[in-house]
DNA sequence: GCCTTTCGCTACGCGTCGTAGCGTAACCCC
DNA sequence: GGGGTTACGCTACGACGCGTAGCGAAAGGC
């Protein structure tokens, strides 16, 4: 996750990295994102908030991009998919959760910024993929399997893996676009209309 | 669009702003985005490329954000929706076009960056909405009307305006997410699968 | 030909970047 | 409990981009 994991693993002895400092830095980064946003966030400011020296930050993260990815990634692990009884209810539930997560200023401001930077930074893109994107596909996987167990979707349709990726891009993309680009509220009515659209497409695909 | 439009309109006399300089600056901004990306793009560099003084940039744009929005907005006007004979073909066509536009480095890198900044900058968000988002909803509107004329969609379904917005968020969001977040290719197979999903949802909604 | 506005140019103070060097503190191993 | 090793806080530094001010010159309207 952070630079410390890329140190030579066979080493011994020496003063270990302070885990408390790691936590304080990531927390300070999120706080700074809330107050300052992306462009006005500085490494020196984060260091001051966390009560550590600026050099300590640079010993662990290469720069602002990597630091913010790690600070924000854990927020996405809050997403859950409890069994709400039907595929429709499950989808609506996760959409509402995701929209609420994107409403938080540290999330919305950081997510788009690091994605923008990742278009010119291949290692950063890979970091985002592994730390955020791939981890949350678990939600789609769980939802599909549960719907299959209920009989709402056919067992193992052709090329299920590609379908999971497609569903993920549609759900996450639509919610992000609605919330951040169109800048209109993800309210109950929109969620219901979107879910109905997606569900209609899924059942239509199941029929063929 | 640029600051010049917000000057006192009733003025008279004086040396007029150079339209050639405007064009050169916007072109230089796109070139700089391709080479440097967002974070390494500087106002001084753009001025140098455009062959104008740095002060000239600041006379017309408040900063990097506003400049880049104007430089990128015109690229989205290239999108067209020729009649391809069916709703399915029309959707596939516009998705392919949009994906190609997002493949261009100046587009992908700038779009996400200005959206990120807009989460903390209300005027910038409004500028993006009027310059980019609202203008491209014309594509959804044209596609729906054409499909209705063909009999593929029912005339004036309940709350068509909200549906147009929903379709726009789903299409644009899914393509952006696939291309920039998941960072996987928007190839012919994906386009067909996505279009089938969307089309299934639309026809399912039309049946109720 | 006068007035107004823009233009290119130079220079400036300010803040952030990312690094280097130092002395000190914390920990592991023997 | 030393000795070795590594992290830490602190300070200082050069480099660079920011955004503005002031100047003389150029370009157009009336």
mmCIF file of C-alpha atoms in Angstrom, chain A:
data_model
loop_
_atom_site.group_PDB
_atom_site.id
_atom_site.type_symbol
_atom_site.label_atom_id
_atom_site.label_comp_id
_atom_site.label_asym_id
_atom_site.label_seq_id
_atom_site.Cartn_x
_atom_site.Cartn_y
_atom_site.Cartn_z
ATOM 1 C CA UNK A 1 0.000 0.000 0.000
ATOM 2 C CA UNK A 2 2.592 2.527 1.023
ATOM 3 C CA UNK A 3 6.224 2.738 0.195
ATOM 4 C CA UNK A 4 7.286 0.765 3.207
ATOM 5 C CA UNK A 5 5.904 -2.355 1.595
ATOM 6 C CA UNK A 6 8.380 -1.985 -1.242
ATOM 7 C CA UNK A 7 11.440 -1.939 1.002
ATOM 8 C CA UNK A 8 13.767 -4.877 0.846
ATOM 9 C CA UNK A 9 11.836 -7.402 2.907
ATOM 10 C CA UNK A 10 14.829 -9.352 4.163
ATOM 11 C CA UNK A 11 16.109 -6.585 6.374
ATOM 12 C CA UNK A 12 16.509 -6.919 10.095
ATOM 13 C CA UNK A 13 16.948 -4.617 13.017
ATOM 14 C CA UNK A 14 16.540 -0.904 13.059
ATOM 15 C CA UNK A 15 13.784 1.319 14.317
ATOM 16 C CA UNK A 16 10.461 0.251 12.854
ATOM 17 C CA UNK A 17 8.130 2.659 11.122
ATOM 18 C CA UNK A 18 5.558 4.165 13.385
ATOM 19 C CA UNK A 19 2.166 2.698 12.583
ATOM 20 C CA UNK A 20 0.590 5.524 14.543
ATOM 21 C CA UNK A 21 2.260 8.023 12.237
ATOM 22 C CA UNK A 22 0.823 6.232 9.216
ATOM 23 C CA UNK A 23 -2.666 6.456 10.640
ATOM 24 C CA UNK A 24 -2.223 10.088 11.651
ATOM 25 C CA UNK A 25 -0.958 11.045 8.216
ATOM 26 C CA UNK A 26 -3.820 9.380 6.368
ATOM 27 C CA UNK A 27 -6.354 10.913 8.714
ATOM 28 C CA UNK A 28 -4.732 14.328 8.328
ATOM 29 C CA UNK A 29 -4.829 13.916 4.555
ATOM 30 C CA UNK A 30 -8.560 13.297 4.605
ATOM 31 C CA UNK A 31 -9.107 16.280 6.884
ATOM 32 C CA UNK A 32 -7.033 18.493 4.628
ATOM 33 C CA UNK A 33 -8.994 17.338 1.587
ATOM 34 C CA UNK A 34 -12.213 18.352 3.294
ATOM 35 C CA UNK A 35 -10.952 21.799 4.204
ATOM 36 C CA UNK A 36 -8.748 22.672 1.269
ATOM 37 C CA UNK A 37 -9.715 20.451 -1.626
ATOM 38 C CA UNK A 38 -7.223 18.876 -3.971
ATOM 39 C CA UNK A 39 -5.349 21.724 -5.553
ATOM 40 C CA UNK A 40 -4.688 23.639 -2.330
ATOM 41 C CA UNK A 41 -3.614 20.602 -0.365
ATOM 42 C CA UNK A 42 0.121 20.672 0.295
ATOM 43 C CA UNK A 43 2.457 18.087 1.705
ATOM 44 C CA UNK A 44 3.701 20.530 4.306
ATOM 45 C CA UNK A 45 0.205 21.185 5.524
ATOM 46 C CA UNK A 46 -0.567 17.487 5.891
ATOM 47 C CA UNK A 47 2.666 17.000 7.809
ATOM 48 C CA UNK A 48 1.756 19.789 10.181
ATOM 49 C CA UNK A 49 -1.712 18.400 10.834
ATOM 50 C CA UNK A 50 -0.356 14.921 11.448
ATOM 51 C CA UNK A 51 2.328 16.193 13.795
ATOM 52 C CA UNK A 52 5.161 14.717 11.775
ATOM 53 C CA UNK A 53 7.986 16.165 9.733
ATOM 54 C CA UNK A 54 7.560 16.711 6.035
ATOM 55 C CA UNK A 55 10.470 14.425 5.348
ATOM 56 C CA UNK A 56 8.590 11.579 7.008
ATOM 57 C CA UNK A 57 5.866 11.860 4.388
ATOM 58 C CA UNK A 58 8.347 11.659 1.568
ATOM 59 C CA UNK A 59 9.952 8.606 3.112
ATOM 60 C CA UNK A 60 6.654 6.734 2.679
ATOM 61 C CA UNK A 61 4.911 8.214 -0.314
ATOM 62 C CA UNK A 62 6.365 9.482 -3.546
ATOM 63 C CA UNK A 63 4.019 12.456 -3.694
ATOM 64 C CA UNK A 64 0.554 13.853 -3.298
ATOM 65 C CA UNK A 65 -1.064 11.424 -5.717
ATOM 66 C CA UNK A 66 0.022 8.260 -3.982
ATOM 67 C CA UNK A 67 -0.735 9.649 -0.548
ATOM 68 C CA UNK A 68 -4.279 10.630 -1.454
ATOM 69 C CA UNK A 69 -5.022 7.290 -3.097
ATOM 70 C CA UNK A 70 -4.118 5.486 0.094
ATOM 71 C CA UNK A 71 -6.005 7.981 2.241
ATOM 72 C CA UNK A 72 -9.196 7.574 0.249
ATOM 73 C CA UNK A 73 -9.069 3.874 -0.636
ATOM 74 C CA UNK A 74 -10.157 2.709 2.810
ATOM 75 C CA UNK A 75 -13.348 4.758 2.566
ATOM 76 C CA UNK A 76 -14.591 2.528 -0.221
ATOM 77 C CA UNK A 77 -14.298 -0.539 1.980
ATOM 78 C CA UNK A 78 -17.268 0.766 3.953
ATOM 79 C CA UNK A 79 -19.566 -0.279 1.120
ATOM 80 C CA UNK A 80 -21.617 -3.339 1.944
ATOM 81 C CA UNK A 81 -24.277 -5.423 0.303
ATOM 82 C CA UNK A 82 -26.693 -6.794 2.904
ATOM 83 C CA UNK A 83 -29.409 -9.090 1.648
ATOM 84 C CA UNK A 84 -32.441 -6.900 1.075
ATOM 85 C CA UNK A 85 -34.601 -9.688 -0.311
ATOM 86 C CA UNK A 86 -34.541 -8.951 -4.012
ATOM 87 C CA UNK A 87 -32.124 -7.961 -6.716
ATOM 88 C CA UNK A 88 -33.916 -4.662 -7.142
ATOM 89 C CA UNK A 89 -33.599 -3.814 -3.460
ATOM 90 C CA UNK A 90 -29.952 -4.892 -3.438
ATOM 91 C CA UNK A 91 -29.111 -2.633 -6.367
ATOM 92 C CA UNK A 92 -30.961 0.320 -4.918
ATOM 93 C CA UNK A 93 -29.225 -0.177 -1.617
ATOM 94 C CA UNK A 94 -25.711 -0.177 -3.010
ATOM 95 C CA UNK A 95 -26.440 2.778 -5.282
ATOM 96 C CA UNK A 96 -27.641 4.824 -2.339
ATOM 97 C CA UNK A 97 -24.562 3.853 -0.346
ATOM 98 C CA UNK A 98 -22.236 4.733 -3.183
ATOM 99 C CA UNK A 99 -23.954 8.070 -3.721
ATOM 100 C CA UNK A 100 -23.631 8.889 -0.034
ATOM 101 C CA UNK A 101 -19.933 8.063 -0.196
ATOM 102 C CA UNK A 102 -19.490 10.382 -3.157
ATOM 103 C CA UNK A 103 -21.236 13.159 -1.276
ATOM 104 C CA UNK A 104 -18.417 13.278 1.247
ATOM 105 C CA UNK A 105 -16.088 16.076 0.187
ATOM 106 C CA UNK A 106 -12.885 14.147 0.758
ATOM 107 C CA UNK A 107 -14.122 11.401 -1.551
ATOM 108 C CA UNK A 108 -15.517 13.407 -4.419
ATOM 109 C CA UNK A 109 -12.641 15.823 -4.613
ATOM 110 C CA UNK A 110 -9.924 13.192 -4.313
ATOM 111 C CA UNK A 111 -11.340 10.488 -6.550
ATOM 112 C CA UNK A 112 -11.609 12.602 -9.671
ATOM 113 C CA UNK A 113 -8.260 14.255 -9.098
ATOM 114 C CA UNK A 114 -6.282 11.051 -8.803
ATOM 115 C CA UNK A 115 -8.069 9.597 -11.808
ATOM 116 C CA UNK A 116 -7.104 12.669 -13.787
ATOM 117 C CA UNK A 117 -3.490 12.283 -12.783
ATOM 118 C CA UNK A 118 -3.565 8.571 -13.519
ATOM 119 C CA UNK A 119 -4.163 9.241 -17.208
ATOM 120 C CA UNK A 120 -0.521 10.328 -17.422
ATOM 121 C CA UNK A 121 0.911 8.058 -14.740
ATOM 122 C CA UNK A 122 0.752 4.333 -15.324
ATOM 123 C CA UNK A 123 1.925 3.225 -11.849
ATOM 124 C CA UNK A 124 -0.673 5.477 -10.260
ATOM 125 C CA UNK A 125 -3.367 3.992 -12.475
ATOM 126 C CA UNK A 126 -2.354 0.522 -11.380
ATOM 127 C CA UNK A 127 -2.436 1.615 -7.772
ATOM 128 C CA UNK A 128 -5.976 2.906 -8.197
ATOM 129 C CA UNK A 129 -7.049 -0.279 -9.906
ATOM 130 C CA UNK A 130 -5.791 -2.564 -7.198
ATOM 131 C CA UNK A 131 -6.599 -0.352 -4.230
ATOM 132 C CA UNK A 132 -10.077 0.774 -5.230
ATOM 133 C CA UNK A 133 -11.601 -0.539 -8.431
ATOM 134 C CA UNK A 134 -10.905 -4.252 -8.313
ATOM 135 C CA UNK A 135 -11.698 -4.480 -4.624
ATOM 136 C CA UNK A 136 -15.208 -3.135 -5.070
ATOM 137 C CA UNK A 137 -16.151 -5.514 -7.842
ATOM 138 C CA UNK A 138 -16.844 -7.902 -4.976
ATOM 139 C CA UNK A 139 -20.167 -6.104 -4.593
ATOM 140 C CA UNK A 140 -21.264 -6.930 -8.123
ATOM 141 C CA UNK A 141 -20.107 -10.507 -7.738
ATOM 142 C CA UNK A 142 -22.010 -10.958 -4.491
ATOM 143 C CA UNK A 143 -25.147 -9.370 -5.889
ATOM 144 C CA UNK A 144 -25.159 -11.539 -8.977
ATOM 145 C CA UNK A 145 -24.619 -14.772 -7.076
ATOM 146 C CA UNK A 146 -27.342 -13.920 -4.636
ATOM 147 C CA UNK A 147 -29.756 -13.115 -7.449
ATOM 148 C CA UNK A 148 -28.885 -16.401 -9.106
ATOM 149 C CA UNK A 149 -29.575 -18.248 -5.858
ATOM 150 C CA UNK A 150 -32.975 -16.571 -5.739
ATOM 151 C CA UNK A 151 -33.667 -17.565 -9.327
ATOM 152 C CA UNK A 152 -33.815 -13.952 -10.491
ATOM 153 C CA UNK A 153 -30.957 -14.454 -12.922
ATOM 154 C CA UNK A 154 -29.995 -17.546 -14.908
ATOM 155 C CA UNK A 155 -27.039 -19.606 -13.708
ATOM 156 C CA UNK A 156 -23.728 -18.715 -15.316
ATOM 157 C CA UNK A 157 -24.743 -16.851 -18.453
ATOM 158 C CA UNK A 158 -22.294 -16.717 -21.302
ATOM 159 C CA UNK A 159 -19.105 -14.866 -20.331
ATOM 160 C CA UNK A 160 -20.192 -13.885 -16.826
ATOM 161 C CA UNK A 161 -16.885 -12.202 -16.033
ATOM 162 C CA UNK A 162 -17.312 -9.630 -18.783
ATOM 163 C CA UNK A 163 -20.858 -9.044 -17.636
ATOM 164 C CA UNK A 164 -19.753 -8.318 -14.096
ATOM 165 C CA UNK A 165 -17.295 -5.754 -15.363
ATOM 166 C CA UNK A 166 -19.981 -4.188 -17.520
ATOM 167 C CA UNK A 167 -22.437 -3.948 -14.647
ATOM 168 C CA UNK A 168 -19.780 -2.399 -12.471
ATOM 169 C CA UNK A 169 -18.920 0.251 -15.034
ATOM 170 C CA UNK A 170 -22.594 1.052 -15.605
ATOM 171 C CA UNK A 171 -23.483 1.408 -11.941
ATOM 172 C CA UNK A 172 -20.387 3.212 -10.745
ATOM 173 C CA UNK A 173 -20.151 5.316 -13.877
ATOM 174 C CA UNK A 174 -23.750 6.443 -13.847
ATOM 175 C CA UNK A 175 -23.703 7.391 -10.181
ATOM 176 C CA UNK A 176 -20.412 9.258 -10.473
ATOM 177 C CA UNK A 177 -21.581 11.074 -13.571
ATOM 178 C CA UNK A 178 -24.884 12.044 -12.004
ATOM 179 C CA UNK A 179 -23.289 13.243 -8.775
ATOM 180 C CA UNK A 180 -20.126 14.921 -9.998
ATOM 181 C CA UNK A 181 -20.537 15.836 -13.655
ATOM 182 C CA UNK A 182 -24.221 16.576 -14.009
ATOM 183 C CA UNK A 183 -24.045 17.753 -10.393
ATOM 184 C CA UNK A 184 -27.613 16.803 -9.682
ATOM 185 C CA UNK A 185 -28.845 14.939 -6.628
ATOM 186 C CA UNK A 186 -28.927 11.155 -6.497
ATOM 187 C CA UNK A 187 -32.327 11.125 -4.827
ATOM 188 C CA UNK A 188 -34.777 8.286 -4.308
ATOM 189 C CA UNK A 189 -36.589 8.919 -7.558
ATOM 190 C CA UNK A 190 -33.429 8.813 -9.646
ATOM 191 C CA UNK A 191 -32.247 5.661 -7.909
ATOM 192 C CA UNK A 192 -35.534 3.918 -8.632
ATOM 193 C CA UNK A 193 -35.552 4.947 -12.265
ATOM 194 C CA UNK A 194 -31.956 3.896 -12.738
ATOM 195 C CA UNK A 195 -32.485 0.579 -11.022
ATOM 196 C CA UNK A 196 -35.549 -0.113 -13.135
ATOM 197 C CA UNK A 197 -33.549 0.616 -16.279
ATOM 198 C CA UNK A 198 -30.684 -1.636 -15.276
ATOM 199 C CA UNK A 199 -32.980 -4.410 -14.091
ATOM 200 C CA UNK A 200 -34.900 -4.284 -17.343
ATOM 201 C CA UNK A 201 -31.683 -4.646 -19.275
ATOM 202 C CA UNK A 202 -30.541 -7.572 -17.168
ATOM 203 C CA UNK A 203 -33.783 -9.476 -17.491
ATOM 204 C CA UNK A 204 -33.894 -8.776 -21.211
ATOM 205 C CA UNK A 205 -30.397 -10.206 -21.539
ATOM 206 C CA UNK A 206 -31.424 -13.235 -19.479
ATOM 207 C CA UNK A 207 -34.265 -13.993 -21.873
ATOM 208 C CA UNK A 208 -31.987 -14.404 -24.863
#
